[in-house]
Amino acid sequence: MDEGTGGKWGDKQDICLHLGDDYDRHLGAIVPPIFQNTLFTRKTTNHGYTYTRVANPTTEIAERKIAALEGAEAARCFSSGMAAISAALMSIMEKDCHIVCPLNVYPPVKGFLDVYMRRFGVEATFVSGTDVGEIEAALRPNTRAIYLETPLSNVFTLQDLRAIAALAKAHGATTIADNTWATPLYQNPIACGIDIVVHSATKYMGGHSDILAGVMVGSLARMERVTHEERGLFGAAMDPHQAWLLIRGLRTLPLRMKQHQESAMRIAAYLEAHPLVERVLYPGLPSHPQHELARSQMSGCTGLLSFVPRGTREQIVGFAKGLALFEEGPSWGGFESLVNTPGLGIDEETSLRTGMPQRLVRLSIGLEDADALTADIDQALAGMRRGLA
């Protein structure tokens, strides 16, 4: 059975609002109940449920919505983004295999591959991701997977999903793409030929900075196997209450993403024109070196961007501390605006090797008024200017 296709729910906004909400089943409740239980008994009815670690009706509503948004057969929810990512990777990898991955991938993913999986003889080759030829050159006879994250959430370079999917199929490798930044509203890797999509639903899908959640999306056969193996055996199933909160977040996802995108575009353009800004890293800008690729595989951009100020380390710290509306923190994708300074934590050798500028500042543009956010950035940059004088 095709679990994920939307049927009459062709519009993504309708999928977010209504798909999976069985009003007759739930006594007409406009908001589905939380099945906050571990065990399902079946003395009189064989309803198909046994244990929440395997399946839960509340969690299944979230899974159906996300699968339909991604245009996939099925989805499985996990207790965190890393739980979904590690399950996806472990469902493919085997002892002494090889994987190709972008160098600037989410750091815990790099650690999982380069440190933890090394115990089992797994080798990883890290590449820029922007050159398909470089990826092809990295492939080996024992390459099991190509892992992607596009755009990368610090430096905002993209990988060509269609070209890499075709390359992987020709070499018998499985592709996994982290689609957290773009969300299923603005990018659907499966339509580009990618095998598995993963999300940190903690970010935009949840949207309220109050849940940890991950999602893995793909074929029904693969998701059913993961249900009993990587998710079931490792016990990383999503809690029903978290699933209920995720459903709540999905209902407003289209409206929130529209605001995130509009505000981020305005702020990216403002920063690009500012004399104290050296570079802005945002695929939505025509000046981005991969802007045309972004347009070809994404239908929109979201609210996370980076820029490189012209200033010293101390001045950049002062900029971050001088923001009034932006809180300082490493996450993103919630209602609140955040500033983070990942470039300040790396040395020159790491910067040259990874391509991440040492002065890089990352902004997560929240749902506050765009004019107020721009004015806040402007006054913090003015503080930098006074420091430069």
mmCIF file of C-alpha atoms in Angstrom:
data_model
loop_
_atom_site.group_PDB
_atom_site.id
_atom_site.type_symbol
_atom_site.label_atom_id
_atom_site.label_comp_id
_atom_site.label_asym_id
_atom_site.label_seq_id
_atom_site.Cartn_x
_atom_site.Cartn_y
_atom_site.Cartn_z
ATOM 1 C CA MET A 1 0.000 0.000 0.000
ATOM 2 C CA ASP A 2 1.159 3.519 -0.749
ATOM 3 C CA GLU A 3 1.131 5.137 2.687
ATOM 4 C CA GLY A 4 2.347 8.561 1.754
ATOM 5 C CA THR A 5 0.663 9.807 -1.409
ATOM 6 C CA GLY A 6 -1.885 12.464 -0.733
ATOM 7 C CA GLY A 7 -4.736 11.312 -3.000
ATOM 8 C CA LYS A 8 -7.085 14.300 -3.100
ATOM 9 C CA TRP A 9 -4.582 16.299 -1.072
ATOM 10 C CA GLY A 10 -2.639 17.608 -4.049
ATOM 11 C CA ASP A 11 -1.878 20.986 -2.499
ATOM 12 C CA LYS A 12 0.898 21.042 0.108
ATOM 13 C CA GLN A 13 -0.998 23.464 2.307
ATOM 14 C CA ASP A 14 -3.973 21.083 2.382
ATOM 15 C CA ILE A 15 -1.632 18.183 3.188
ATOM 16 C CA CYS A 16 -0.239 20.113 6.158
ATOM 17 C CA LEU A 17 -3.702 21.043 7.375
ATOM 18 C CA HIS A 18 -5.807 17.939 6.846
ATOM 19 C CA LEU A 19 -4.114 14.792 5.509
ATOM 20 C CA GLY A 20 -4.372 11.945 8.004
ATOM 21 C CA ASP A 21 -6.964 13.661 10.202
ATOM 22 C CA ASP A 22 -9.659 10.975 10.358
ATOM 23 C CA TYR A 23 -12.506 12.844 12.027
ATOM 24 C CA ASP A 24 -14.892 9.865 12.035
ATOM 25 C CA ARG A 25 -12.264 7.687 13.671
ATOM 26 C CA HIS A 26 -11.570 10.288 16.353
ATOM 27 C CA LEU A 27 -15.181 11.187 17.279
ATOM 28 C CA GLY A 28 -15.131 14.368 15.227
ATOM 29 C CA ALA A 29 -12.165 15.862 17.090
ATOM 30 C CA ILE A 30 -10.719 18.592 14.875
ATOM 31 C CA VAL A 31 -7.334 17.994 16.548
ATOM 32 C CA PRO A 32 -6.398 14.304 16.696
ATOM 33 C CA PRO A 33 -5.884 12.757 20.129
ATOM 34 C CA ILE A 34 -2.532 11.857 21.626
ATOM 35 C CA PHE A 35 -2.277 8.097 22.004
ATOM 36 C CA GLN A 36 0.019 8.491 25.007
ATOM 37 C CA ASN A 37 0.350 4.793 25.690
ATOM 38 C CA THR A 38 2.963 2.104 25.173
ATOM 39 C CA LEU A 39 0.775 -0.975 24.774
ATOM 40 C CA PHE A 40 -2.191 -1.740 22.507
ATOM 41 C CA THR A 41 -4.280 -4.726 23.615
ATOM 42 C CA ARG A 42 -6.222 -6.803 21.106
ATOM 43 C CA LYS A 43 -8.431 -9.334 22.898
ATOM 44 C CA THR A 44 -11.472 -8.349 20.806
ATOM 45 C CA THR A 45 -10.059 -6.299 17.906
ATOM 46 C CA ASN A 46 -7.020 -6.937 15.729
ATOM 47 C CA HIS A 47 -6.369 -3.270 14.910
ATOM 48 C CA GLY A 48 -2.746 -3.742 13.855
ATOM 49 C CA TYR A 49 -1.037 -1.955 16.758
ATOM 50 C CA THR A 50 1.039 -3.628 19.449
ATOM 51 C CA TYR A 51 3.648 -1.291 20.935
ATOM 52 C CA THR A 52 4.424 2.403 20.438
ATOM 53 C CA ARG A 53 8.091 1.677 19.699
ATOM 54 C CA VAL A 54 6.810 -0.012 16.521
ATOM 55 C CA ALA A 55 3.770 2.084 15.581
ATOM 56 C CA ASN A 56 1.421 4.611 17.147
ATOM 57 C CA PRO A 57 -1.715 6.227 15.618
ATOM 58 C CA THR A 58 -0.670 9.778 16.536
ATOM 59 C CA THR A 59 2.819 9.312 15.097
ATOM 60 C CA GLU A 60 1.370 7.815 11.933
ATOM 61 C CA ILE A 61 -0.561 11.018 11.195
ATOM 62 C CA ALA A 62 2.685 13.003 11.188
ATOM 63 C CA GLU A 63 4.343 10.320 9.049
ATOM 64 C CA ARG A 64 1.557 10.381 6.467
ATOM 65 C CA LYS A 65 1.680 14.156 6.164
ATOM 66 C CA ILE A 66 5.471 14.272 5.720
ATOM 67 C CA ALA A 67 5.568 11.395 3.233
ATOM 68 C CA ALA A 68 2.928 13.136 1.120
ATOM 69 C CA LEU A 69 4.783 16.457 1.294
ATOM 70 C CA GLU A 70 7.954 14.735 0.044
ATOM 71 C CA GLY A 71 6.101 12.785 -2.664
ATOM 72 C CA ALA A 72 7.274 9.527 -1.094
ATOM 73 C CA GLU A 73 5.619 6.218 -0.309
ATOM 74 C CA ALA A 74 6.235 6.314 3.434
ATOM 75 C CA ALA A 75 7.947 8.087 6.312
ATOM 76 C CA ARG A 76 9.086 7.085 9.776
ATOM 77 C CA CYS A 77 9.461 9.497 12.695
ATOM 78 C CA PHE A 78 12.375 9.331 15.124
ATOM 79 C CA SER A 79 13.236 10.852 18.489
ATOM 80 C CA SER A 80 15.693 13.364 16.937
ATOM 81 C CA GLY A 81 17.209 14.390 13.624
ATOM 82 C CA MET A 82 20.416 12.488 14.402
ATOM 83 C CA ALA A 83 18.367 9.386 15.239
ATOM 84 C CA ALA A 84 16.811 9.531 11.766
ATOM 85 C CA ILE A 85 20.141 10.258 10.053
ATOM 86 C CA SER A 86 22.082 7.520 11.833
ATOM 87 C CA ALA A 87 19.257 5.020 11.191
ATOM 88 C CA ALA A 88 19.240 5.909 7.488
ATOM 89 C CA LEU A 89 23.001 5.452 7.248
ATOM 90 C CA MET A 90 23.054 2.230 9.264
ATOM 91 C CA SER A 91 20.270 0.769 7.124
ATOM 92 C CA ILE A 92 22.671 0.926 4.174
ATOM 93 C CA MET A 93 26.176 0.543 5.569
ATOM 94 C CA GLU A 94 27.857 -2.752 6.341
ATOM 95 C CA LYS A 95 31.210 -3.737 7.788
ATOM 96 C CA ASP A 96 34.222 -2.435 5.834
ATOM 97 C CA CYS A 97 32.115 -0.367 3.428
ATOM 98 C CA HIS A 98 32.731 3.151 2.145
ATOM 99 C CA ILE A 99 30.641 6.316 2.009
ATOM 100 C CA VAL A 100 31.051 9.703 0.300
ATOM 101 C CA CYS A 101 29.915 12.813 2.152
ATOM 102 C CA PRO A 102 30.324 16.628 1.951
ATOM 103 C CA LEU A 103 33.088 18.009 4.137
ATOM 104 C CA ASN A 104 30.922 20.769 5.640
ATOM 105 C CA VAL A 105 28.110 18.424 6.614
ATOM 106 C CA TYR A 106 26.359 18.859 9.978
ATOM 107 C CA PRO A 107 29.240 18.182 12.450
ATOM 108 C CA PRO A 108 27.555 15.304 14.371
ATOM 109 C CA VAL A 109 27.079 13.468 11.062
ATOM 110 C CA LYS A 110 30.766 13.877 10.293
ATOM 111 C CA GLY A 111 31.605 12.591 13.763
ATOM 112 C CA PHE A 112 29.271 9.626 13.384
ATOM 113 C CA LEU A 113 30.940 8.598 10.119
ATOM 114 C CA ASP A 114 34.518 9.538 10.815
ATOM 115 C CA VAL A 115 34.761 8.398 14.432
ATOM 116 C CA TYR A 116 31.965 6.066 15.514
ATOM 117 C CA MET A 117 31.546 4.011 12.327
ATOM 118 C CA ARG A 118 35.322 3.626 12.022
ATOM 119 C CA ARG A 119 35.004 1.004 14.756
ATOM 120 C CA PHE A 120 33.292 -1.212 12.206
ATOM 121 C CA GLY A 121 35.747 -0.619 9.382
ATOM 122 C CA VAL A 122 33.569 1.970 7.628
ATOM 123 C CA GLU A 123 35.560 4.573 5.732
ATOM 124 C CA ALA A 124 34.282 7.979 4.671
ATOM 125 C CA THR A 125 35.643 10.244 1.964
ATOM 126 C CA PHE A 126 34.746 13.903 2.474
ATOM 127 C CA VAL A 127 34.413 16.099 -0.611
ATOM 128 C CA SER A 128 33.279 19.651 -1.318
ATOM 129 C CA GLY A 129 30.038 18.374 -2.843
ATOM 130 C CA THR A 130 29.901 21.113 -5.470
ATOM 131 C CA ASP A 131 31.752 19.101 -8.152
ATOM 132 C CA VAL A 132 30.058 15.927 -9.375
ATOM 133 C CA GLY A 133 33.338 14.837 -10.933
ATOM 134 C CA GLU A 134 34.999 15.002 -7.510
ATOM 135 C CA ILE A 135 32.259 12.778 -6.103
ATOM 136 C CA GLU A 136 32.656 10.302 -8.952
ATOM 137 C CA ALA A 137 36.421 10.197 -8.400
ATOM 138 C CA ALA A 138 35.830 9.392 -4.722
ATOM 139 C CA LEU A 139 33.684 6.321 -5.452
ATOM 140 C CA ARG A 140 35.142 2.866 -4.741
ATOM 141 C CA PRO A 141 33.924 -0.663 -5.458
ATOM 142 C CA ASN A 142 32.711 -0.885 -1.841
ATOM 143 C CA THR A 143 30.943 2.511 -1.801
ATOM 144 C CA ARG A 144 27.505 1.868 -0.354
ATOM 145 C CA ALA A 145 26.152 5.394 -0.031
ATOM 146 C CA ILE A 146 26.485 9.030 -1.003
ATOM 147 C CA TYR A 147 25.246 11.264 1.798
ATOM 148 C CA LEU A 148 24.140 14.798 0.923
ATOM 149 C CA GLU A 149 23.012 17.926 2.759
ATOM 150 C CA THR A 150 21.871 20.610 0.386
ATOM 151 C CA PRO A 151 22.263 23.431 1.035
ATOM 152 C CA LEU A 152 24.903 22.928 3.716
ATOM 153 C CA SER A 153 23.719 24.843 6.759
ATOM 154 C CA ASN A 154 26.807 26.999 7.413
ATOM 155 C CA VAL A 155 28.417 27.706 4.050
ATOM 156 C CA PHE A 156 25.259 27.236 1.932
ATOM 157 C CA THR A 157 26.816 25.408 -0.980
ATOM 158 C CA LEU A 158 24.564 23.009 -2.887
ATOM 159 C CA GLN A 159 24.921 19.562 -4.367
ATOM 160 C CA ASP A 160 23.376 18.739 -7.751
ATOM 161 C CA LEU A 161 20.715 16.229 -6.702
ATOM 162 C CA ARG A 162 19.787 14.953 -10.163
ATOM 163 C CA ALA A 163 23.357 14.481 -11.355
ATOM 164 C CA ILE A 164 24.461 12.778 -8.133
ATOM 165 C CA ALA A 165 21.394 10.521 -8.066
ATOM 166 C CA ALA A 166 22.137 9.373 -11.613
ATOM 167 C CA LEU A 167 25.814 8.827 -10.745
ATOM 168 C CA ALA A 168 24.916 6.778 -7.668
ATOM 169 C CA LYS A 169 22.468 4.578 -9.553
ATOM 170 C CA ALA A 170 25.097 3.849 -12.196
ATOM 171 C CA HIS A 171 27.492 2.705 -9.454
ATOM 172 C CA GLY A 172 24.973 0.803 -7.329
ATOM 173 C CA ALA A 173 25.170 3.253 -4.399
ATOM 174 C CA THR A 174 22.264 4.561 -2.337
ATOM 175 C CA THR A 175 21.706 8.299 -1.940
ATOM 176 C CA ILE A 176 20.560 10.012 1.261
ATOM 177 C CA ALA A 177 19.754 13.730 1.328
ATOM 178 C CA ASP A 178 19.219 15.922 4.379
ATOM 179 C CA ASN A 179 16.404 18.271 3.337
ATOM 180 C CA THR A 180 16.031 20.130 6.635
ATOM 181 C CA TRP A 181 16.985 23.579 5.336
ATOM 182 C CA ALA A 182 14.715 23.669 2.288
ATOM 183 C CA THR A 183 11.837 21.692 3.869
ATOM 184 C CA PRO A 184 9.513 19.561 1.701
ATOM 185 C CA LEU A 185 7.750 22.763 0.661
ATOM 186 C CA TYR A 186 10.730 24.075 -1.310
ATOM 187 C CA GLN A 187 12.686 20.950 -2.310
ATOM 188 C CA ASN A 188 11.765 17.320 -2.966
ATOM 189 C CA PRO A 189 14.931 15.237 -3.435
ATOM 190 C CA ILE A 190 12.998 12.041 -4.208
ATOM 191 C CA ALA A 191 11.598 13.747 -7.332
ATOM 192 C CA CYS A 192 15.250 14.291 -8.339
ATOM 193 C CA GLY A 193 16.053 10.587 -7.992
ATOM 194 C CA ILE A 194 17.344 10.512 -4.385
ATOM 195 C CA ASP A 195 16.575 7.267 -2.515
ATOM 196 C CA ILE A 196 16.169 8.458 1.095
ATOM 197 C CA VAL A 197 15.381 11.878 2.560
ATOM 198 C CA VAL A 198 16.029 12.801 6.187
ATOM 199 C CA HIS A 199 14.960 15.799 8.247
ATOM 200 C CA SER A 200 15.634 17.308 11.599
ATOM 201 C CA ALA A 201 11.977 18.073 12.267
ATOM 202 C CA THR A 202 13.212 19.934 15.339
ATOM 203 C CA LYS A 203 13.778 22.844 12.968
ATOM 204 C CA TYR A 204 11.182 24.259 10.557
ATOM 205 C CA MET A 205 8.687 21.392 10.662
ATOM 206 C CA GLY A 206 8.253 21.744 14.413
ATOM 207 C CA GLY A 207 8.800 25.471 14.200
ATOM 208 C CA HIS A 208 8.333 26.325 17.864
ATOM 209 C CA SER A 209 11.693 25.289 19.386
ATOM 210 C CA ASP A 210 9.973 22.885 21.756
ATOM 211 C CA ILE A 211 10.493 19.413 20.285
ATOM 212 C CA LEU A 212 13.314 17.108 19.246
ATOM 213 C CA ALA A 213 12.219 15.167 16.184
ATOM 214 C CA GLY A 214 13.604 13.429 13.113
ATOM 215 C CA VAL A 215 12.060 11.942 10.000
ATOM 216 C CA MET A 216 13.242 9.422 7.415
ATOM 217 C CA VAL A 217 11.384 9.227 4.098
ATOM 218 C CA GLY A 218 11.579 6.724 1.247
ATOM 219 C CA SER A 219 10.028 3.626 -0.239
ATOM 220 C CA LEU A 220 7.449 1.682 1.746
ATOM 221 C CA ALA A 221 9.578 -1.476 1.680
ATOM 222 C CA ARG A 222 12.591 0.377 3.081
ATOM 223 C CA MET A 223 10.540 2.138 5.760
ATOM 224 C CA GLU A 224 8.897 -1.101 6.892
ATOM 225 C CA ARG A 225 12.305 -2.729 7.300
ATOM 226 C CA VAL A 226 13.643 0.270 9.239
ATOM 227 C CA THR A 227 10.576 0.142 11.511
ATOM 228 C CA HIS A 228 11.638 -3.250 12.847
ATOM 229 C CA GLU A 229 15.406 -2.933 12.493
ATOM 230 C CA GLU A 230 17.178 0.438 12.857
ATOM 231 C CA ARG A 231 14.296 2.197 14.608
ATOM 232 C CA GLY A 232 12.809 -0.749 16.464
ATOM 233 C CA LEU A 233 16.024 -2.369 17.636
ATOM 234 C CA PHE A 234 17.697 0.878 18.683
ATOM 235 C CA GLY A 235 14.502 2.211 20.248
ATOM 236 C CA ALA A 236 14.650 5.685 18.702
ATOM 237 C CA ALA A 237 10.923 5.989 17.953
ATOM 238 C CA MET A 238 9.259 9.353 18.374
ATOM 239 C CA ASP A 239 7.194 9.905 21.493
ATOM 240 C CA PRO A 240 3.429 10.337 20.737
ATOM 241 C CA HIS A 241 3.307 13.733 22.423
ATOM 242 C CA GLN A 242 6.222 14.927 20.298
ATOM 243 C CA ALA A 243 4.374 13.629 17.236
ATOM 244 C CA TRP A 244 1.276 15.585 18.255
ATOM 245 C CA LEU A 245 3.372 18.751 18.595
ATOM 246 C CA LEU A 246 4.946 18.041 15.205
ATOM 247 C CA ILE A 247 1.464 17.766 13.647
ATOM 248 C CA ARG A 248 0.653 21.147 15.195
ATOM 249 C CA GLY A 249 3.812 22.618 13.670
ATOM 250 C CA LEU A 250 3.062 21.186 10.240
ATOM 251 C CA ARG A 251 -0.327 22.922 10.142
ATOM 252 C CA THR A 252 1.321 26.351 10.002
ATOM 253 C CA LEU A 253 4.432 25.330 8.022
ATOM 254 C CA PRO A 254 3.398 26.967 4.697
ATOM 255 C CA LEU A 255 2.525 30.274 6.362
ATOM 256 C CA ARG A 256 5.664 30.310 8.491
ATOM 257 C CA MET A 257 7.967 29.424 5.599
ATOM 258 C CA LYS A 258 6.502 32.204 3.469
ATOM 259 C CA GLN A 259 7.392 34.710 6.199
ATOM 260 C CA HIS A 260 10.843 33.203 6.859
ATOM 261 C CA GLN A 261 11.660 33.413 3.139
ATOM 262 C CA GLU A 262 10.391 36.955 2.609
ATOM 263 C CA SER A 263 12.241 38.312 5.643
ATOM 264 C CA ALA A 264 15.471 36.432 4.874
ATOM 265 C CA MET A 265 15.528 37.699 1.283
ATOM 266 C CA ARG A 266 15.140 41.286 2.482
ATOM 267 C CA ILE A 267 17.854 40.910 5.113
ATOM 268 C CA ALA A 268 20.242 39.091 2.745
ATOM 269 C CA ALA A 269 19.872 41.911 0.190
ATOM 270 C CA TYR A 270 20.405 44.517 2.922
ATOM 271 C CA LEU A 271 23.566 42.771 4.140
ATOM 272 C CA GLU A 272 24.935 42.367 0.616
ATOM 273 C CA ALA A 273 24.743 46.133 0.112
ATOM 274 C CA HIS A 274 26.280 47.017 3.484
ATOM 275 C CA PRO A 275 29.865 48.387 3.408
ATOM 276 C CA LEU A 276 30.847 46.377 6.510
ATOM 277 C CA VAL A 277 29.839 43.063 4.924
ATOM 278 C CA GLU A 278 32.348 41.182 2.802
ATOM 279 C CA ARG A 279 30.120 38.297 1.623
ATOM 280 C CA VAL A 280 26.603 36.983 2.054
ATOM 281 C CA LEU A 281 26.007 33.240 1.719
ATOM 282 C CA TYR A 282 22.383 32.656 0.711
ATOM 283 C CA PRO A 283 21.204 30.642 -2.324
ATOM 284 C CA GLY A 284 18.283 32.995 -2.878
ATOM 285 C CA LEU A 285 20.579 35.837 -3.933
ATOM 286 C CA PRO A 286 21.411 36.093 -7.669
ATOM 287 C CA SER A 287 25.041 36.653 -6.627
ATOM 288 C CA HIS A 288 25.279 33.174 -5.081
ATOM 289 C CA PRO A 289 27.586 31.119 -7.352
ATOM 290 C CA GLN A 290 25.049 28.259 -7.454
ATOM 291 C CA HIS A 291 21.927 30.394 -7.730
ATOM 292 C CA GLU A 292 20.840 28.760 -10.994
ATOM 293 C CA LEU A 293 21.252 25.274 -9.502
ATOM 294 C CA ALA A 294 19.173 26.419 -6.535
ATOM 295 C CA ARG A 295 16.449 27.615 -8.890
ATOM 296 C CA SER A 296 16.523 24.324 -10.800
ATOM 297 C CA GLN A 297 16.055 22.038 -7.792
ATOM 298 C CA MET A 298 14.325 24.269 -5.232
ATOM 299 C CA SER A 299 11.120 26.273 -5.467
ATOM 300 C CA GLY A 300 12.047 28.649 -2.667
ATOM 301 C CA CYS A 301 14.512 29.529 0.073
ATOM 302 C CA THR A 302 14.152 29.612 3.829
ATOM 303 C CA GLY A 303 15.301 31.730 6.748
ATOM 304 C CA LEU A 304 18.863 30.601 7.500
ATOM 305 C CA LEU A 305 21.809 32.495 6.012
ATOM 306 C CA SER A 306 25.413 33.422 6.742
ATOM 307 C CA PHE A 307 27.547 36.469 6.129
ATOM 308 C CA VAL A 308 31.149 37.540 6.651
ATOM 309 C CA PRO A 309 31.573 40.941 8.341
ATOM 310 C CA ARG A 310 34.617 43.154 7.852
ATOM 311 C CA GLY A 311 35.933 43.188 11.377
ATOM 312 C CA THR A 312 38.080 41.548 13.996
ATOM 313 C CA ARG A 313 37.066 38.620 16.157
ATOM 314 C CA GLU A 314 36.341 40.963 19.066
ATOM 315 C CA GLN A 315 34.199 43.222 16.899
ATOM 316 C CA ILE A 316 32.199 40.274 15.585
ATOM 317 C CA VAL A 317 31.595 39.059 19.130
ATOM 318 C CA GLY A 318 30.471 42.601 19.917
ATOM 319 C CA PHE A 319 28.089 42.534 16.949
ATOM 320 C CA ALA A 320 26.468 39.305 18.166
ATOM 321 C CA LYS A 321 26.170 40.559 21.738
ATOM 322 C CA GLY A 322 24.878 43.927 20.523
ATOM 323 C CA LEU A 323 21.803 42.500 18.776
ATOM 324 C CA ALA A 324 18.617 43.176 20.715
ATOM 325 C CA LEU A 325 16.053 41.006 18.905
ATOM 326 C CA PHE A 326 18.344 38.093 18.007
ATOM 327 C CA GLU A 327 19.089 35.604 20.755
ATOM 328 C CA GLU A 328 22.467 33.819 20.583
ATOM 329 C CA GLY A 329 22.345 30.063 20.064
ATOM 330 C CA PRO A 330 23.375 27.252 17.702
ATOM 331 C CA SER A 331 20.005 25.950 16.514
ATOM 332 C CA TRP A 332 17.609 27.401 13.924
ATOM 333 C CA GLY A 333 14.229 27.001 12.271
ATOM 334 C CA GLY A 334 12.073 28.189 15.158
ATOM 335 C CA PHE A 335 9.847 31.248 15.483
ATOM 336 C CA GLU A 336 12.683 33.218 17.095
ATOM 337 C CA SER A 337 15.612 34.920 15.395
ATOM 338 C CA LEU A 338 19.059 33.646 16.371
ATOM 339 C CA VAL A 339 22.678 34.588 15.787
ATOM 340 C CA ASN A 340 25.592 32.155 15.884
ATOM 341 C CA THR A 341 29.294 32.626 15.105
ATOM 342 C CA PRO A 342 30.623 29.240 13.888
ATOM 343 C CA GLY A 343 33.480 30.864 11.995
ATOM 344 C CA LEU A 344 35.043 32.137 15.189
ATOM 345 C CA GLY A 345 35.603 28.599 16.419
ATOM 346 C CA ILE A 346 37.920 27.444 13.632
ATOM 347 C CA ASP A 347 41.592 28.069 12.877
ATOM 348 C CA GLU A 348 43.089 29.209 9.587
ATOM 349 C CA GLU A 349 44.023 25.674 8.474
ATOM 350 C CA THR A 350 40.479 24.428 9.037
ATOM 351 C CA SER A 351 39.094 27.451 7.234
ATOM 352 C CA LEU A 352 41.297 26.788 4.195
ATOM 353 C CA ARG A 353 40.472 23.077 4.201
ATOM 354 C CA THR A 354 36.711 23.427 4.587
ATOM 355 C CA GLY A 355 36.067 26.720 2.845
ATOM 356 C CA MET A 356 34.309 28.143 5.911
ATOM 357 C CA PRO A 357 35.429 31.740 6.548
ATOM 358 C CA GLN A 358 36.850 32.350 10.009
ATOM 359 C CA ARG A 359 34.630 35.408 10.522
ATOM 360 C CA LEU A 360 31.427 33.703 9.399
ATOM 361 C CA VAL A 361 28.253 34.735 11.238
ATOM 362 C CA ARG A 362 25.017 32.766 10.837
ATOM 363 C CA LEU A 363 21.557 34.265 11.218
ATOM 364 C CA SER A 364 18.319 32.359 11.606
ATOM 365 C CA ILE A 365 15.623 34.805 10.568
ATOM 366 C CA GLY A 366 12.531 34.225 12.665
ATOM 367 C CA LEU A 367 8.969 35.503 12.494
ATOM 368 C CA GLU A 368 9.534 38.936 13.990
ATOM 369 C CA ASP A 369 8.836 42.005 11.877
ATOM 370 C CA ALA A 370 11.398 42.165 9.056
ATOM 371 C CA ASP A 371 11.876 45.940 9.404
ATOM 372 C CA ALA A 372 12.588 45.546 13.119
ATOM 373 C CA LEU A 373 15.095 42.760 12.468
ATOM 374 C CA THR A 374 16.849 44.832 9.794
ATOM 375 C CA ALA A 375 17.024 47.827 12.127
ATOM 376 C CA ASP A 376 18.484 45.618 14.840
ATOM 377 C CA ILE A 377 21.199 44.308 12.508
ATOM 378 C CA ASP A 378 21.855 47.864 11.329
ATOM 379 C CA GLN A 379 22.415 49.195 14.851
ATOM 380 C CA ALA A 380 24.700 46.242 15.711
ATOM 381 C CA LEU A 381 26.748 46.845 12.562
ATOM 382 C CA ALA A 382 26.886 50.528 13.455
ATOM 383 C CA GLY A 383 28.450 49.477 16.731
ATOM 384 C CA MET A 384 31.063 47.590 14.725
ATOM 385 C CA ARG A 385 31.662 50.678 12.614
ATOM 386 C CA ARG A 386 32.331 52.751 15.729
ATOM 387 C CA GLY A 387 34.756 50.069 16.845
ATOM 388 C CA LEU A 388 36.576 50.267 13.507
ATOM 389 C CA ALA A 389 36.902 54.058 13.664
#
